[in-house]
Coordinates of C-alpha atoms in Angstrom, one line a residue:
X1 CA 0.0 0.0 0.0
X2 CA 1.2 3.5 -0.6
X3 CA 2.7 4.7 2.6
X4 CA 2.1 8.1 4.1
X5 CA 5.4 8.5 6.0
X6 CA 6.6 11.0 3.4
X7 CA 3.6 13.2 4.1
X8 CA 5.2 14.3 7.4
X9 CA 7.2 16.9 5.4
X10 CA 3.9 18.7 4.8
X11 CA 3.0 19.2 8.4
X12 CA 4.4 22.7 8.5
X13 CA 2.5 23.9 5.5
X14 CA 0.0 26.7 5.9
X15 CA -2.4 25.3 3.3
X16 CA -5.6 24.3 5.1
X17 CA -6.5 21.9 2.2
X18 CA -3.3 19.9 2.9
X19 CA -3.9 19.9 6.6
X20 CA -7.4 18.5 5.9
X21 CA -5.9 15.7 3.8
X22 CA -3.3 14.9 6.4
X23 CA -6.0 14.8 9.1
X24 CA -8.0 12.3 7.0
X25 CA -4.9 10.2 6.4
X26 CA -4.2 10.2 10.2
X27 CA -7.9 9.3 10.9
X28 CA -7.9 6.4 8.5
X29 CA -4.7 5.1 10.0
X30 CA -5.7 5.5 13.7
X31 CA -9.2 4.0 13.2
X32 CA -8.7 1.3 10.6
X33 CA -11.4 -0.8 9.0
X34 CA -10.9 -4.5 8.1
X35 CA -12.8 -4.0 4.9
X36 CA -10.9 -1.1 3.3
X37 CA -7.8 1.0 3.6
X38 CA -6.4 4.1 1.8
X39 CA -3.2 6.1 2.0
X40 CA -1.6 8.9 0.1
X41 CA 1.5 8.6 -2.0
X42 CA 4.8 9.8 -0.5
X43 CA 5.4 12.1 -3.5
X44 CA 1.8 13.4 -3.9
X45 CA -0.8 13.9 -1.2
X46 CA -3.5 14.4 -3.8
X47 CA -3.1 10.9 -5.1
X48 CA -4.1 8.0 -2.9
X49 CA -4.2 4.2 -3.4
X50 CA -7.1 2.2 -1.8
X51 CA -7.8 -1.4 -1.3
X52 CA -11.2 -2.8 -0.3
X53 CA -13.0 -6.0 0.1
X54 CA -15.9 -6.8 -2.1
X55 CA -19.3 -6.4 -0.4
X56 CA -20.5 -9.5 1.5
X57 CA -23.2 -11.9 0.2
X58 CA -22.4 -10.9 -3.4
X59 CA -20.4 -12.2 -6.3
X60 CA -17.6 -9.9 -5.1
X61 CA -17.4 -11.2 -1.5
X62 CA -14.2 -13.2 -2.1
X63 CA -12.5 -10.4 -4.0
X64 CA -10.0 -7.7 -2.9
X65 CA -9.9 -4.7 -5.2
X66 CA -7.3 -2.0 -5.7
X67 CA -7.5 1.4 -7.2
X68 CA -6.5 5.1 -7.1
X69 CA -8.1 8.2 -5.6
X70 CA -7.4 11.6 -7.1
X71 CA -8.2 14.6 -5.0
X72 CA -8.9 17.9 -6.8
X73 CA -7.1 21.1 -5.8
X74 CA -10.4 22.4 -4.4
X75 CA -10.9 19.4 -2.1
X76 CA -13.0 19.0 0.0
X77 CA -15.4 21.2 -1.9
X78 CA -15.0 19.1 -5.0
X79 CA -15.4 15.3 -4.7
X80 CA -12.6 12.8 -5.1
X81 CA -12.5 10.7 -8.2
X82 CA -11.7 6.9 -8.3
X83 CA -10.2 4.5 -10.7
X84 CA -10.3 0.7 -10.1
X85 CA -7.1 -0.9 -11.1
X86 CA -8.3 -4.4 -10.5
X87 CA -10.8 -5.9 -13.0
X88 CA -14.0 -6.7 -11.1
X89 CA -16.8 -7.0 -13.6
X90 CA -18.8 -4.1 -12.2
X91 CA -16.7 -1.1 -13.0
X92 CA -14.5 -0.7 -16.0
X93 CA -10.8 -0.7 -14.9
X94 CA -8.8 2.5 -15.1
X95 CA -11.9 4.6 -15.9
X96 CA -12.5 7.6 -13.7
X97 CA -15.5 7.4 -11.4
X98 CA -17.0 10.6 -9.9
X99 CA -19.3 10.7 -6.8
X100 CA -21.9 13.4 -6.4
X101 CA -25.3 14.0 -5.1
X102 CA -27.3 14.3 -8.3
X103 CA -24.9 12.3 -10.5
X104 CA -24.5 15.3 -12.8
X105 CA -23.3 18.2 -10.6
X106 CA -20.3 17.5 -8.6
X107 CA -20.5 21.0 -7.0
X108 CA -23.1 19.5 -4.7
X109 CA -20.6 17.3 -3.0
X110 CA -20.7 17.7 0.8
X111 CA -17.2 18.5 2.2
X112 CA -18.1 16.7 5.5
X113 CA -18.2 13.3 3.7
X114 CA -14.5 12.8 3.1
X115 CA -12.6 9.9 1.7
X116 CA -13.9 7.3 4.1
X117 CA -17.5 8.0 3.2
X118 CA -16.6 7.9 -0.5
X119 CA -14.9 4.5 0.0
X120 CA -17.9 3.0 1.8
X121 CA -20.2 4.4 -0.9
X122 CA -18.0 3.0 -3.7
X123 CA -18.0 -0.4 -2.0
X124 CA -21.8 -0.4 -1.7
X125 CA -22.2 0.6 -5.3
X126 CA -20.5 -2.6 -6.4
X127 CA -23.6 -4.7 -5.5
X128 CA -26.2 -2.4 -7.0
X129 CA -28.1 -3.4 -10.1
X130 CA -26.2 -2.6 -13.2
X131 CA -29.3 -1.9 -15.2
X132 CA -30.0 1.8 -15.2
X133 CA -26.7 2.6 -13.5
X134 CA -24.4 5.0 -15.4
X135 CA -21.2 3.2 -16.3
X136 CA -22.3 -0.3 -15.3
X137 CA -20.7 -3.3 -17.0
X138 CA -22.9 -6.2 -18.2
X139 CA -21.1 -9.4 -17.1
X140 CA -22.3 -12.6 -15.7
X141 CA -22.1 -13.6 -12.0
X142 CA -19.7 -16.4 -12.9
X143 CA -17.3 -13.9 -14.5
X144 CA -17.5 -11.7 -11.5
X145 CA -16.8 -14.6 -9.1
X146 CA -13.8 -15.6 -11.2
X147 CA -12.5 -12.0 -11.3
X148 CA -13.0 -11.9 -7.5
X149 CA -10.7 -14.9 -7.0
X150 CA -8.1 -13.5 -9.4
X151 CA -8.2 -10.1 -7.7
X152 CA -6.4 -11.4 -4.6
X153 CA -3.2 -11.9 -6.4
X154 CA -3.3 -8.5 -8.2
X155 CA -0.2 -6.5 -7.5
X156 CA 0.1 -2.7 -7.9
X157 CA 3.3 -1.6 -9.5
X158 CA 3.4 1.5 -7.2
X159 CA 2.6 -0.2 -4.0
X160 CA 4.7 -3.3 -4.8
X161 CA 2.3 -5.4 -2.8
X162 CA -0.5 -7.8 -3.7
X163 CA -4.1 -7.1 -2.7
X164 CA -3.9 -10.1 -0.3
X165 CA -0.9 -8.7 1.5
X166 CA -2.4 -5.2 1.8
X167 CA -5.7 -6.4 3.2
X168 CA -3.8 -8.7 5.6
X169 CA -1.7 -5.8 6.9
X170 CA -5.0 -3.9 7.4
X171 CA -6.4 -6.7 9.4
X172 CA -3.3 -6.8 11.6
X173 CA -3.6 -3.1 12.3
X174 CA -7.3 -3.6 13.3
X175 CA -6.2 -6.3 15.8
X176 CA -3.5 -4.1 17.3
X177 CA -5.7 -1.1 17.8
X178 CA -8.8 -0.7 20.0
X179 CA -10.3 2.2 18.1
X180 CA -11.9 0.5 15.2
X181 CA -13.9 2.4 12.7
X182 CA -17.6 2.6 13.4
X183 CA -20.1 1.7 10.7
X184 CA -20.7 4.5 8.2
X185 CA -24.1 4.8 6.4
X186 CA -24.0 5.9 2.8
X187 CA -26.0 9.1 2.2
X188 CA -29.1 8.3 0.2
X189 CA -28.5 11.3 -2.1
X190 CA -25.0 10.1 -3.0
X191 CA -24.7 8.8 -6.5
X192 CA -21.9 7.9 -8.9
X193 CA -21.1 8.2 -12.6
X194 CA -18.3 8.3 -15.1
X195 CA -16.7 11.7 -15.2
X196 CA -16.3 11.8 -19.0
X197 CA -20.0 10.9 -19.5
X198 CA -21.1 13.3 -16.9
X199 CA -19.2 16.2 -18.5
X200 CA -20.6 15.2 -21.9
X201 CA -24.2 15.1 -20.6
X202 CA -23.7 18.5 -18.9
X203 CA -22.5 20.0 -22.2
X204 CA -25.4 18.5 -24.1
X205 CA -27.9 19.7 -21.6
X206 CA -26.5 23.2 -21.6
X207 CA -26.5 23.3 -25.4
X208 CA -30.1 22.0 -25.7
X209 CA -31.6 24.3 -23.1
X210 CA -29.8 27.4 -24.4
X211 CA -29.1 26.8 -28.1
X212 CA -29.0 30.5 -29.1
X213 CA -27.1 31.8 -26.1
X214 CA -23.6 31.1 -27.3
X215 CA -22.4 34.3 -25.9
X216 CA -23.5 33.3 -22.4
X217 CA -21.7 30.0 -22.8
X218 CA -18.5 31.9 -23.6
X219 CA -19.1 34.1 -20.6
X220 CA -19.6 31.1 -18.4
X221 CA -16.4 29.6 -19.9
X222 CA -14.6 32.7 -19.0
X223 CA -16.0 32.7 -15.5
X224 CA -14.7 29.2 -14.7
X225 CA -11.1 30.3 -14.1
X226 CA -12.5 33.0 -11.7
X227 CA -14.9 30.8 -9.8
X228 CA -12.4 27.9 -9.3
X229 CA -9.9 29.9 -7.3
X230 CA -12.7 31.2 -5.1
X231 CA -13.9 27.7 -4.5
X232 CA -10.3 26.7 -3.7
X233 CA -10.3 29.5 -1.1
X234 CA -13.5 28.2 0.3
X235 CA -12.0 24.7 0.5
X236 CA -9.1 26.1 2.5
X237 CA -11.6 27.9 4.6
X238 CA -13.1 24.5 5.6
X239 CA -10.2 24.3 8.0
X240 CA -9.3 27.9 8.5
X241 CA -10.7 31.1 7.1
X242 CA -8.1 32.6 4.9
X243 CA -10.0 35.8 3.7
X244 CA -9.1 37.5 7.0
X245 CA -5.5 36.8 6.4
X246 CA -5.6 38.1 2.8
X247 CA -7.5 41.1 3.8
X248 CA -4.9 41.8 6.4
X249 CA -2.1 41.8 3.9
X250 CA -4.1 43.9 1.4
X251 CA -4.7 46.7 3.9
X252 CA -1.0 47.1 4.9
X253 CA 0.5 48.1 1.6
X254 CA -1.7 51.2 1.1
X255 CA -0.7 52.5 4.6
X256 CA 3.0 53.1 3.9
X257 CA 2.2 54.5 0.5
X258 CA -0.2 57.0 2.0
X259 CA 2.4 57.7 4.7
X260 CA 5.1 58.4 2.2
X261 CA 2.8 60.7 0.2
X262 CA 1.9 62.6 3.3
X263 CA 5.5 63.1 4.3
X264 CA 6.8 64.4 1.0
X265 CA 4.7 67.6 0.8
X266 CA 5.9 69.0 4.2
X267 CA 9.5 68.2 3.2
X268 CA 9.2 70.2 0.0
X269 CA 7.3 73.0 1.8
X270 CA 9.9 73.6 4.4
X271 CA 12.7 74.6 2.1
X272 CA 10.4 77.2 0.4
X273 CA 9.6 78.7 3.8
X274 CA 13.2 78.8 4.9
X275 CA 14.3 80.1 1.6
X276 CA 11.9 83.0 1.8
X277 CA 13.3 83.8 5.3
X278 CA 16.9 83.5 4.1
X279 CA 16.6 86.1 1.3
X280 CA 17.0 89.1 3.6
X281 CA 20.0 87.6 5.2
X282 CA 21.9 87.3 1.9
X283 CA 20.8 90.8 1.0
X284 CA 22.2 92.1 4.2
X285 CA 25.5 90.3 3.7
X286 CA 25.8 91.7 0.2
X287 CA 25.1 95.2 1.5
X288 CA 27.7 94.8 4.2
X289 CA 30.2 93.6 1.7
X290 CA 29.5 96.5 -0.7
X291 CA 29.7 99.0 2.2
X292 CA 33.1 97.7 3.2
X293 CA 34.3 97.8 -0.4
X294 CA 33.2 101.3 -0.8
X295 CA 34.8 102.4 2.4
X296 CA 38.1 100.8 1.3
X297 CA 37.9 102.6 -2.1
X298 CA 37.1 105.9 -0.3
X299 CA 40.1 105.5 2.0
X300 CA 42.4 104.8 -0.9
X301 CA 41.2 107.8 -2.7
X302 CA 41.6 110.0 0.4
X303 CA 45.1 108.7 1.2
X304 CA 46.2 109.1 -2.4
X305 CA 45.1 112.7 -2.5

């Protein structure tokens, strides 16, 4: 399993989003579940690897499945996406799965759910009816049972461990700790779908409902880069409110600028005032010098005569 030891270097970061991710990683490690486990990569906290057992009393009950979790930059406002690496007969391998409330608008993802809730939901979706489900694979139960038996020996190239070894280590951690994970109920409004199909359906819906409003679509496209940073700020605000910090920095620069501008006029006004007062002094000195010169000339003339 991807280890999270390298994540310790991020503990001093000021990003609330990363602190949220680290807190979830610590929570999953301190309160393990014998049915699933997930850890971030050492090199990238936004990429996790998960391993989970198939749901009981189903064709997947004997299987252990591995996959990847990709966290968006705006997490936890935006939902994580999943990719099964192990063939299972229910979800297509290496195809991105998106979890959301409506199945078409990931913006409605609830930040309080987190990775653990998403894993439990993904595991429960495995035993749902394929018919009518977006992204469902039509395979027989015999094929799914065969894939479940083969999944145990699946080995991830990144984790360098088989699914059987990973889930065995997870069971050992559960035996060593007394704080096991409590049962988590999947929210009824939580759905799933393939990200590429969801985005295509969203584009088709917007074009059909507003066929003549191409300019508004361009405007919306231009607004996306603006709204995403604001959502990222809100995601950071899930742990700590950053607008107060940014406002603090934005108010300080104008202060010295105004101070400098207020100090300059008095400095220029003072020389003019002192200059006006210094003119009589120079005139007096010039007069004194001329008087002395005239006296000297007069004396020379008198002595010469």
